[in-house]
PDB file of C-alpha atoms in Angstrom:
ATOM      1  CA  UNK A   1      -9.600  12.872   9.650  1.00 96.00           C
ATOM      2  CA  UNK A   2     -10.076  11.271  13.094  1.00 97.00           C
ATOM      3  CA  UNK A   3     -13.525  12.619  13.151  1.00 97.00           C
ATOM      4  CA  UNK A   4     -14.449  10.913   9.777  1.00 97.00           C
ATOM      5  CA  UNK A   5     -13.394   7.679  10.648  1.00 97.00           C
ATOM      6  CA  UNK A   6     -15.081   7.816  13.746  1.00 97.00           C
ATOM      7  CA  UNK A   7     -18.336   8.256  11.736  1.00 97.00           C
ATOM      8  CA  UNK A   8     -17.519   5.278   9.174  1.00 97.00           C
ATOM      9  CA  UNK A   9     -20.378   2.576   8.988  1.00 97.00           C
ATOM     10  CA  UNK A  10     -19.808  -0.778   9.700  1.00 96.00           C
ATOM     11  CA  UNK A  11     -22.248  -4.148  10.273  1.00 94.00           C
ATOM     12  CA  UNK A  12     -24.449  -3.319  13.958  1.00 96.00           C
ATOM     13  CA  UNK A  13     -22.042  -0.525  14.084  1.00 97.00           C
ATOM     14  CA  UNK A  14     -19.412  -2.173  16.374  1.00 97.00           C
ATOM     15  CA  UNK A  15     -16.536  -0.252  14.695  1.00 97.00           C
ATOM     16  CA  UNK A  16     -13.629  -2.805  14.681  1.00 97.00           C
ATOM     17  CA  UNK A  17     -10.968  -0.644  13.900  1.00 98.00           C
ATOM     18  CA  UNK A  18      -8.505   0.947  16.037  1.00 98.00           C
ATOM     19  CA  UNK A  19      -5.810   3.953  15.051  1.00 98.00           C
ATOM     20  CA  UNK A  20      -2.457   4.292  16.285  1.00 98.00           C
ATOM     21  CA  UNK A  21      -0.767   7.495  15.268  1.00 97.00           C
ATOM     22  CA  UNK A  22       2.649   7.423  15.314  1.00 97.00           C
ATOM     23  CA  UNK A  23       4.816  10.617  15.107  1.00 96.00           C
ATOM     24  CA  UNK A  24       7.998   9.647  17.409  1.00 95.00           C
ATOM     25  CA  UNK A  25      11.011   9.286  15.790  1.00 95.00           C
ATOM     26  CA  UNK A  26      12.399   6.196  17.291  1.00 95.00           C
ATOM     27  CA  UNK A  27       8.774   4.380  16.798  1.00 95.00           C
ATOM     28  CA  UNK A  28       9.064   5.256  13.074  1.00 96.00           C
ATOM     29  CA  UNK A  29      12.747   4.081  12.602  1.00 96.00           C
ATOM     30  CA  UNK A  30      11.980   0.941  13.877  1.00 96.00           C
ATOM     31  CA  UNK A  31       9.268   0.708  11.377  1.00 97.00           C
ATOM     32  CA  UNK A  32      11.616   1.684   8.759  1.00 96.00           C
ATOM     33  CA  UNK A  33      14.051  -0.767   9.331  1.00 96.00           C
ATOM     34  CA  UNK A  34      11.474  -3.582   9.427  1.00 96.00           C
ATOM     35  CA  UNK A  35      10.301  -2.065   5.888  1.00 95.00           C
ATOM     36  CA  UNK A  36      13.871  -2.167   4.579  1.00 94.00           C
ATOM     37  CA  UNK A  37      13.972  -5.743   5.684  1.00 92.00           C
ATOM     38  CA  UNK A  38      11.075  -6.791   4.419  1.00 93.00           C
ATOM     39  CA  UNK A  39      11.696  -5.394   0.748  1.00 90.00           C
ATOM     40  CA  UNK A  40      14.953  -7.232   0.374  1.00 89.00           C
ATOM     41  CA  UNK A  41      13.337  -9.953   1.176  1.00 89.00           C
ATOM     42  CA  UNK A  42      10.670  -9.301  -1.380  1.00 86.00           C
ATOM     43  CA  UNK A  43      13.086  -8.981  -3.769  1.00 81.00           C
ATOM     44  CA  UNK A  44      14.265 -12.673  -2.805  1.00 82.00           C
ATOM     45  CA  UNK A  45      10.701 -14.094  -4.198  1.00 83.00           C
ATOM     46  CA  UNK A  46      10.226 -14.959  -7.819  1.00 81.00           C
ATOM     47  CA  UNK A  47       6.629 -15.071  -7.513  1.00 83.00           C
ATOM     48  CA  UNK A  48       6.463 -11.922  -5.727  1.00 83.00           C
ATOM     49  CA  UNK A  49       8.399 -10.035  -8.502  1.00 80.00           C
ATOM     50  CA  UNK A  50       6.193 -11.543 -11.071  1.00 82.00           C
ATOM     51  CA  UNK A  51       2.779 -10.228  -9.470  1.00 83.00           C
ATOM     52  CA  UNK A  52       4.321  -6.680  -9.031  1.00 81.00           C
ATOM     53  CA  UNK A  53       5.880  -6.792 -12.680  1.00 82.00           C
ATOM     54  CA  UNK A  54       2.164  -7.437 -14.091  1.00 85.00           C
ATOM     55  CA  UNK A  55       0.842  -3.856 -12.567  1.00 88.00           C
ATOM     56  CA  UNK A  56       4.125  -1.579 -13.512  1.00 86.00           C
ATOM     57  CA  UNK A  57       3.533   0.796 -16.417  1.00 88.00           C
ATOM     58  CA  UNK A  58       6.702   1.829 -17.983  1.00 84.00           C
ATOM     59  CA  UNK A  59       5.915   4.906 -19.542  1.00 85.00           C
ATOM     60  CA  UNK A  60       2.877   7.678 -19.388  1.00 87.00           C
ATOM     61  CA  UNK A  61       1.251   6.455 -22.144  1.00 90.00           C
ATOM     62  CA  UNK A  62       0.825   2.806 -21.649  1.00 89.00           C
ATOM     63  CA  UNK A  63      -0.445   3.573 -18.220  1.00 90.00           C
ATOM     64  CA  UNK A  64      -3.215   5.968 -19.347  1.00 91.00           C
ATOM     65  CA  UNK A  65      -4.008   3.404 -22.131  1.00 92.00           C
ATOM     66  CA  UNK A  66      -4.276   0.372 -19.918  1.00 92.00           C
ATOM     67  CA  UNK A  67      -6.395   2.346 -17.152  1.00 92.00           C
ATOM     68  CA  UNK A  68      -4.923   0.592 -14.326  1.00 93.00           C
ATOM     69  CA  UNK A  69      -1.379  -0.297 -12.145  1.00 92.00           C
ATOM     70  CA  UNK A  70       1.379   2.441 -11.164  1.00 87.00           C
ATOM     71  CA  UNK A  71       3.614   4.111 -13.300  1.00 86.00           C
ATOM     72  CA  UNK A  72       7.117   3.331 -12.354  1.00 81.00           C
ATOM     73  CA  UNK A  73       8.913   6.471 -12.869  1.00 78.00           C
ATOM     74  CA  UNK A  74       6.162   7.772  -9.908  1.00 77.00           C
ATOM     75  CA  UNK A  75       7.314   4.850  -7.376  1.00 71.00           C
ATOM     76  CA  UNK A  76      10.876   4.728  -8.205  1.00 71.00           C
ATOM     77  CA  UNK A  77      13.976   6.481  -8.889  1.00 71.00           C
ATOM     78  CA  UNK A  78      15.664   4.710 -11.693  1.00 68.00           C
ATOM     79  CA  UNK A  79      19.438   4.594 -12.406  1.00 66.00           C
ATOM     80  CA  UNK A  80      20.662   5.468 -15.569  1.00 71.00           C
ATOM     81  CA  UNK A  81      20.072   5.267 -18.499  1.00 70.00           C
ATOM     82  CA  UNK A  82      16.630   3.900 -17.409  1.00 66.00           C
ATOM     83  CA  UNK A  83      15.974   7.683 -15.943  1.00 68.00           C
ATOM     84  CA  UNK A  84      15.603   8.982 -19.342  1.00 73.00           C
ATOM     85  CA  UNK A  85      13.472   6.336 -21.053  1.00 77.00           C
ATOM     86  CA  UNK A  86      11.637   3.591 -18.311  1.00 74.00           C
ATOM     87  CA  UNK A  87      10.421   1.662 -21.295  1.00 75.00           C
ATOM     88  CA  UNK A  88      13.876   0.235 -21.615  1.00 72.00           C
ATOM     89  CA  UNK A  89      13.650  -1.791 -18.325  1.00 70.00           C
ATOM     90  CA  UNK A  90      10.267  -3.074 -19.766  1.00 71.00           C
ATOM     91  CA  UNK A  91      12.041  -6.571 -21.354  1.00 69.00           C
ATOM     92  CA  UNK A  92      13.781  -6.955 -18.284  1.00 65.00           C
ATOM     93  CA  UNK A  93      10.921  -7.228 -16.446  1.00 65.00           C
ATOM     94  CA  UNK A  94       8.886  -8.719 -18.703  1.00 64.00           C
ATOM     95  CA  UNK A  95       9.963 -12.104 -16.841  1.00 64.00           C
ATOM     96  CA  UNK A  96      10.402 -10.384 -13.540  1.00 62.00           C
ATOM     97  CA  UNK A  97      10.605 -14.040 -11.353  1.00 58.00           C
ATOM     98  CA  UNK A  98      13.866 -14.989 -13.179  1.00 57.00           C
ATOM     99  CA  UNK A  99      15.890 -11.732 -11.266  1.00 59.00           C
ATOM    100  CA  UNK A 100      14.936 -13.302  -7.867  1.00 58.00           C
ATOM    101  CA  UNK A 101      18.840 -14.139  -7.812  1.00 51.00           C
ATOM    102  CA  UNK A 102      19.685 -10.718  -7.669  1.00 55.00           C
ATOM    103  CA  UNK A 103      17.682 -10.258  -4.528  1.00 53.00           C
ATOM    104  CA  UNK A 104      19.786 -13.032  -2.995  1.00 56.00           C
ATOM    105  CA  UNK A 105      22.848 -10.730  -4.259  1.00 54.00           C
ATOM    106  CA  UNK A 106      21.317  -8.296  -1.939  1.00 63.00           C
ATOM    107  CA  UNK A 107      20.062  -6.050  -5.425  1.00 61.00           C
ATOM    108  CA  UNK A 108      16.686  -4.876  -3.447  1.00 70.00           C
ATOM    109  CA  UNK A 109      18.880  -3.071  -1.089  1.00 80.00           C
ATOM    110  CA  UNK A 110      18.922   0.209  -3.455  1.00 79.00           C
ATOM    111  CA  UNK A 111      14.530   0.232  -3.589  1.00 80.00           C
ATOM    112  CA  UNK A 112      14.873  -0.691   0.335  1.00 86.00           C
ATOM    113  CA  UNK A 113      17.034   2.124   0.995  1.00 89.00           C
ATOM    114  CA  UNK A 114      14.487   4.983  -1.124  1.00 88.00           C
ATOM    115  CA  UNK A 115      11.208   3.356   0.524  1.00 89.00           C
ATOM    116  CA  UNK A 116      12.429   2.685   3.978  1.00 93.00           C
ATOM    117  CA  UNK A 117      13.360   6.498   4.092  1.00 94.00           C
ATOM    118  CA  UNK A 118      10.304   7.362   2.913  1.00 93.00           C
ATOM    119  CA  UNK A 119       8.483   5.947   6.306  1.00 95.00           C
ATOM    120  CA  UNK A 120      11.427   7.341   8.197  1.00 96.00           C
ATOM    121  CA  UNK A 121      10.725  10.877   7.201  1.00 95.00           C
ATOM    122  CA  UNK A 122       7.117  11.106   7.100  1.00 95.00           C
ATOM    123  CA  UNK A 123       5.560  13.410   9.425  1.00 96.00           C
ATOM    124  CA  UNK A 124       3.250  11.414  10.529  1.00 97.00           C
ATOM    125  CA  UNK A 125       2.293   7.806   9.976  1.00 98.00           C
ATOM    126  CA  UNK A 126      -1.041   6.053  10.769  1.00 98.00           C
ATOM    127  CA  UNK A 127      -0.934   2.256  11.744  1.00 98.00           C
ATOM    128  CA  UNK A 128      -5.001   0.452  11.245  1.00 98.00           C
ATOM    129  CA  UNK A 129      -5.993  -2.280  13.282  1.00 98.00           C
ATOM    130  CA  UNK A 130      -9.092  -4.289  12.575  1.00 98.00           C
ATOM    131  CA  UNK A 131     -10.078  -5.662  16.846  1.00 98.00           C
ATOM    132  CA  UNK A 132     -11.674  -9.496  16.455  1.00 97.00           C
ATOM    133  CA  UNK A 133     -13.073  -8.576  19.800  1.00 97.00           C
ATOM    134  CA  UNK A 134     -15.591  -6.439  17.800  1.00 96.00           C
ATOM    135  CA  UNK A 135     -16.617  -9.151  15.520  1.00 96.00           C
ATOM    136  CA  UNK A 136     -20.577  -8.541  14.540  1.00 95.00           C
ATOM    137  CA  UNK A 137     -22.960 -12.277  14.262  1.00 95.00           C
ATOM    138  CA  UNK A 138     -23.376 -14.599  11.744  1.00 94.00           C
ATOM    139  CA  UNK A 139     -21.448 -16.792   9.636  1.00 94.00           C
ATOM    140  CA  UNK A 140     -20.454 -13.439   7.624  1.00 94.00           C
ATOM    141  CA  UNK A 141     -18.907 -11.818  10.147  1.00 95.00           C
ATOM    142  CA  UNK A 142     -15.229 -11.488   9.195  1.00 94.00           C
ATOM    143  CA  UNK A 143     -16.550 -10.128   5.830  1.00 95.00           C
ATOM    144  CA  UNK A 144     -18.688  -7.608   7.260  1.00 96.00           C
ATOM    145  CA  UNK A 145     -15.677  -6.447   9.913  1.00 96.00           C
ATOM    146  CA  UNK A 146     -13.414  -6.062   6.524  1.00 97.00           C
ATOM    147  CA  UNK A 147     -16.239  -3.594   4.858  1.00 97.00           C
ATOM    148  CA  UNK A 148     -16.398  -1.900   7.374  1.00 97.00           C
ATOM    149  CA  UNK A 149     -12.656  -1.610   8.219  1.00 98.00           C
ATOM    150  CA  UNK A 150     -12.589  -0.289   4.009  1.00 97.00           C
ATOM    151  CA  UNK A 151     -15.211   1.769   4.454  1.00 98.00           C
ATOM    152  CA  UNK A 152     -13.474   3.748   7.689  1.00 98.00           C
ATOM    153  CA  UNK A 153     -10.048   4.190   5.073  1.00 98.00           C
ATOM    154  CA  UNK A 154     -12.096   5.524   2.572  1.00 98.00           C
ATOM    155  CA  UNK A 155     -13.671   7.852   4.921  1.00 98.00           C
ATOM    156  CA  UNK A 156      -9.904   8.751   5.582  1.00 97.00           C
ATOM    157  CA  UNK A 157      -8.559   8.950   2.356  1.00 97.00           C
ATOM    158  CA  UNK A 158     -11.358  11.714   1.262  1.00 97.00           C
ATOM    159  CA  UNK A 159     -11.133  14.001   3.993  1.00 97.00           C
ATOM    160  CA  UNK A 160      -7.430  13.590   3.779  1.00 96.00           C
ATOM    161  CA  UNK A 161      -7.950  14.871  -0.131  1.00 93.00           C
ATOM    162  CA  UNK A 162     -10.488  17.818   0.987  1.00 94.00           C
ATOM    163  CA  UNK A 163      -7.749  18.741   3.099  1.00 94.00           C
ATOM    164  CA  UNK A 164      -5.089  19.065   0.504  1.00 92.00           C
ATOM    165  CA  UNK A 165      -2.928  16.248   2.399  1.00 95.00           C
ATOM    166  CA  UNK A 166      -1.131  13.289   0.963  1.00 93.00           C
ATOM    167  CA  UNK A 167      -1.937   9.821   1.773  1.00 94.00           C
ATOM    168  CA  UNK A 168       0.481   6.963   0.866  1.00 93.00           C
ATOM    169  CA  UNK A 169      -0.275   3.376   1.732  1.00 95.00           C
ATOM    170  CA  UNK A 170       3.162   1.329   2.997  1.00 95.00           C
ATOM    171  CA  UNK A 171       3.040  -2.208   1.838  1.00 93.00           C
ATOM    172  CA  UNK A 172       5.914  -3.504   2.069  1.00 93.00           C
ATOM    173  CA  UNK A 173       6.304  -4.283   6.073  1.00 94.00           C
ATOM    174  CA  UNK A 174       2.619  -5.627   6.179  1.00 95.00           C
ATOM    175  CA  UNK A 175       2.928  -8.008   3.230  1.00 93.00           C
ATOM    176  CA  UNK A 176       3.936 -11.236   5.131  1.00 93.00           C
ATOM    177  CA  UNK A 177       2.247 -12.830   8.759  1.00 94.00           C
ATOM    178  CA  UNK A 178       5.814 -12.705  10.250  1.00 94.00           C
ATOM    179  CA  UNK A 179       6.100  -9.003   8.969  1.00 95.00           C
ATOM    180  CA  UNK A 180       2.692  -8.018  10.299  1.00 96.00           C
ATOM    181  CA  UNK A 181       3.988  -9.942  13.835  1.00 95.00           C
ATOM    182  CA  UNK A 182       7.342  -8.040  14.020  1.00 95.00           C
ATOM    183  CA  UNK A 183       5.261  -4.395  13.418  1.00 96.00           C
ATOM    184  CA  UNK A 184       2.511  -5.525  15.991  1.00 96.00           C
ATOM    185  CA  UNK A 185       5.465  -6.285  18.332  1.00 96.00           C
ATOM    186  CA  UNK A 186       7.151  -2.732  17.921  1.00 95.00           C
ATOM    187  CA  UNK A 187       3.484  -0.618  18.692  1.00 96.00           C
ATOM    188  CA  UNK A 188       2.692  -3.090  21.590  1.00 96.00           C
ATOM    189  CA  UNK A 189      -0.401  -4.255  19.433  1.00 97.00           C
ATOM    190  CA  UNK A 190      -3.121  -5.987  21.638  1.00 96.00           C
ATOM    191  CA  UNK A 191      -3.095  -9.924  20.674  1.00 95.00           C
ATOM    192  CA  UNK A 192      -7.113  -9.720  19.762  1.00 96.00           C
ATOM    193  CA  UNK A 193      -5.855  -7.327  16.976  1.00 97.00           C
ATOM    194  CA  UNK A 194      -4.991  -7.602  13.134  1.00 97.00           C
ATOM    195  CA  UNK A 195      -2.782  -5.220  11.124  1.00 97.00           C
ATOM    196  CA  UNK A 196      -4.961  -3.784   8.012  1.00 97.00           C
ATOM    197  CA  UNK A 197      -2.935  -1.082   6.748  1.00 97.00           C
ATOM    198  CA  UNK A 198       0.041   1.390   7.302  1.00 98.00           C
ATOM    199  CA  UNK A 199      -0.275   4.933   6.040  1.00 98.00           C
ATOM    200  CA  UNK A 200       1.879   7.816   5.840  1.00 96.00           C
ATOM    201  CA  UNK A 201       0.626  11.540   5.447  1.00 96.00           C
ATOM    202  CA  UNK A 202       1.806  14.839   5.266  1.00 94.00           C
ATOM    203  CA  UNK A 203       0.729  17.683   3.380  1.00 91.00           C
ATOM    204  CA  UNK A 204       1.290  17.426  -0.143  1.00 81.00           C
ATOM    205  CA  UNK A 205       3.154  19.887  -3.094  1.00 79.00           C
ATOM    206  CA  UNK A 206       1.020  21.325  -4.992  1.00 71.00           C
ATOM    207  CA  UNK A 207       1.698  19.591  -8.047  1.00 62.00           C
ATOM    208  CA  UNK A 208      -1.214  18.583 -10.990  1.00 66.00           C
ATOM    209  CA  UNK A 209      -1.286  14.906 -10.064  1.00 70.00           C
ATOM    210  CA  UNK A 210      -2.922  12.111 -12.722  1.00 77.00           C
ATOM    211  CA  UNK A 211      -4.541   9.587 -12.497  1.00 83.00           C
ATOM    212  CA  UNK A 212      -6.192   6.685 -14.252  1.00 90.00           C
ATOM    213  CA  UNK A 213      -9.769   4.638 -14.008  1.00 92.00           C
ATOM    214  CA  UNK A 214     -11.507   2.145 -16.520  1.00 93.00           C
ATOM    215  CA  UNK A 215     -14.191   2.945 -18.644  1.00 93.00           C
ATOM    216  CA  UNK A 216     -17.866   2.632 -16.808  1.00 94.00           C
ATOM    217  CA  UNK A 217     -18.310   0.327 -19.931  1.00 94.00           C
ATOM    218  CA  UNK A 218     -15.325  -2.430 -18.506  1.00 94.00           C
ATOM    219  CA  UNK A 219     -16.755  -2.966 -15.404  1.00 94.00           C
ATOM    220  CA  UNK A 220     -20.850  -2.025 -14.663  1.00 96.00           C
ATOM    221  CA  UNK A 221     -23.025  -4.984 -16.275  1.00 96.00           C
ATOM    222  CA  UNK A 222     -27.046  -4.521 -15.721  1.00 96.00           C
ATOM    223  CA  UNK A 223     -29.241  -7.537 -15.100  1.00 97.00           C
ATOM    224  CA  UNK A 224     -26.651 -10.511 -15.585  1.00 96.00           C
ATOM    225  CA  UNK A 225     -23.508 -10.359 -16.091  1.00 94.00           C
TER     226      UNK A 225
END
């Protein structure tokens, strides 16, 4: 996986990323924690529950339908009587912003708990850094460091696949600037760097996995748009 990143292009190939692989136990429990800190926070913002609530698909069907967001029965382990039938917490999130009070009644705790484990007992977790020192010329060059840095995950993500090993991208500690501080401060980050992503891998279950696209149709135009 190391070797395809290595070989990712980027603008006058300066390669701005860096990885940091972390397997240590006390480096990924401090990770954890910040995740479970930063979810409960999460939970706090209105606005953040109502962007999240707009991608959730509450049952199979709807999510195959609307070709996009995450099923929620695949990201989270519901309570009951929501186990059985996920379409009944649809009109309670329908106006997700309004439950922001039960974050301040410490309700994200439960999801914080799951996720923050999650990080704590991955095998291994992979921490990218995009280096500003590396910055190609021109006025573009901050774009053409971000292609590049996408272009080096993709090049990740497949030979991750080929190799029959899961990848799973960790949001939740990387969301906010003071989050992204507080992780650079635990993995002794170099100032002229910039967290991109957090991943966590281990080989995967064989299990048949699904997954959904749009249509060619909804989103290739030719000649004008």
């Amino acid at each position: 996986m190391i070797e395809a990143a290595r070989w990712a292009p980027s603008p006058f190939n300066v390669q701005p990323w860096k990885l940091l692989i972390i397997s240590d136990s006390e480096s990924k429990n401090a990770i954890s924690d910040l995740t479970e800190l930063a979810i409960i926070e999460q939970f706090k913002d209105a606005r953040f529950l109502d962007d999240n609530s707009r991608w959730i698909r509450f049952s199979e069907e709807e999510w195959m339908d609307e070709e996009d967001g995450i099923l929620l029965s695949d990201h989270l382990k519901l309570p009951p009587p929501f186990d059985r039938d996920p379409t009944k917490v649809k009109p309670i999130l329908k106006n997700a912003g309004f439950l922001s009070f039960l974050g301040h009644l410490k309700a994200g705790k439960i999801p914080a708990k799951e996720i923050s484990a999650q990080v704590r007992n991955s095998p291994v977790l992979i921490l990218i850094v995009m280096d500003h020192q590396r910055r190609p010329p021109g006025e573009g060059g901050q774009r053409w460091m971000w292609l590049g840095m996408g272009a080096m995950i993709q090049n990740l993500l497949l030979t991750a696949s080929m190799l029959e090993i899961g990848v799973q991208f960790i949001s939740a500690p990387i969301e906010r600037a003071e989050d992204r501080k507080s992780l650079g401060e635990v993995v002794n980050m170099p100032s002229s760097c910039e967290v991109i992503s957090l991943l966590r891998i281990g080989y995967a279950k064989q299990v048949d996995q699904k997954s959904v696209r749009l249509d060619p149709s909804e989103f290739v135009c030719y000649e004008s748009f």
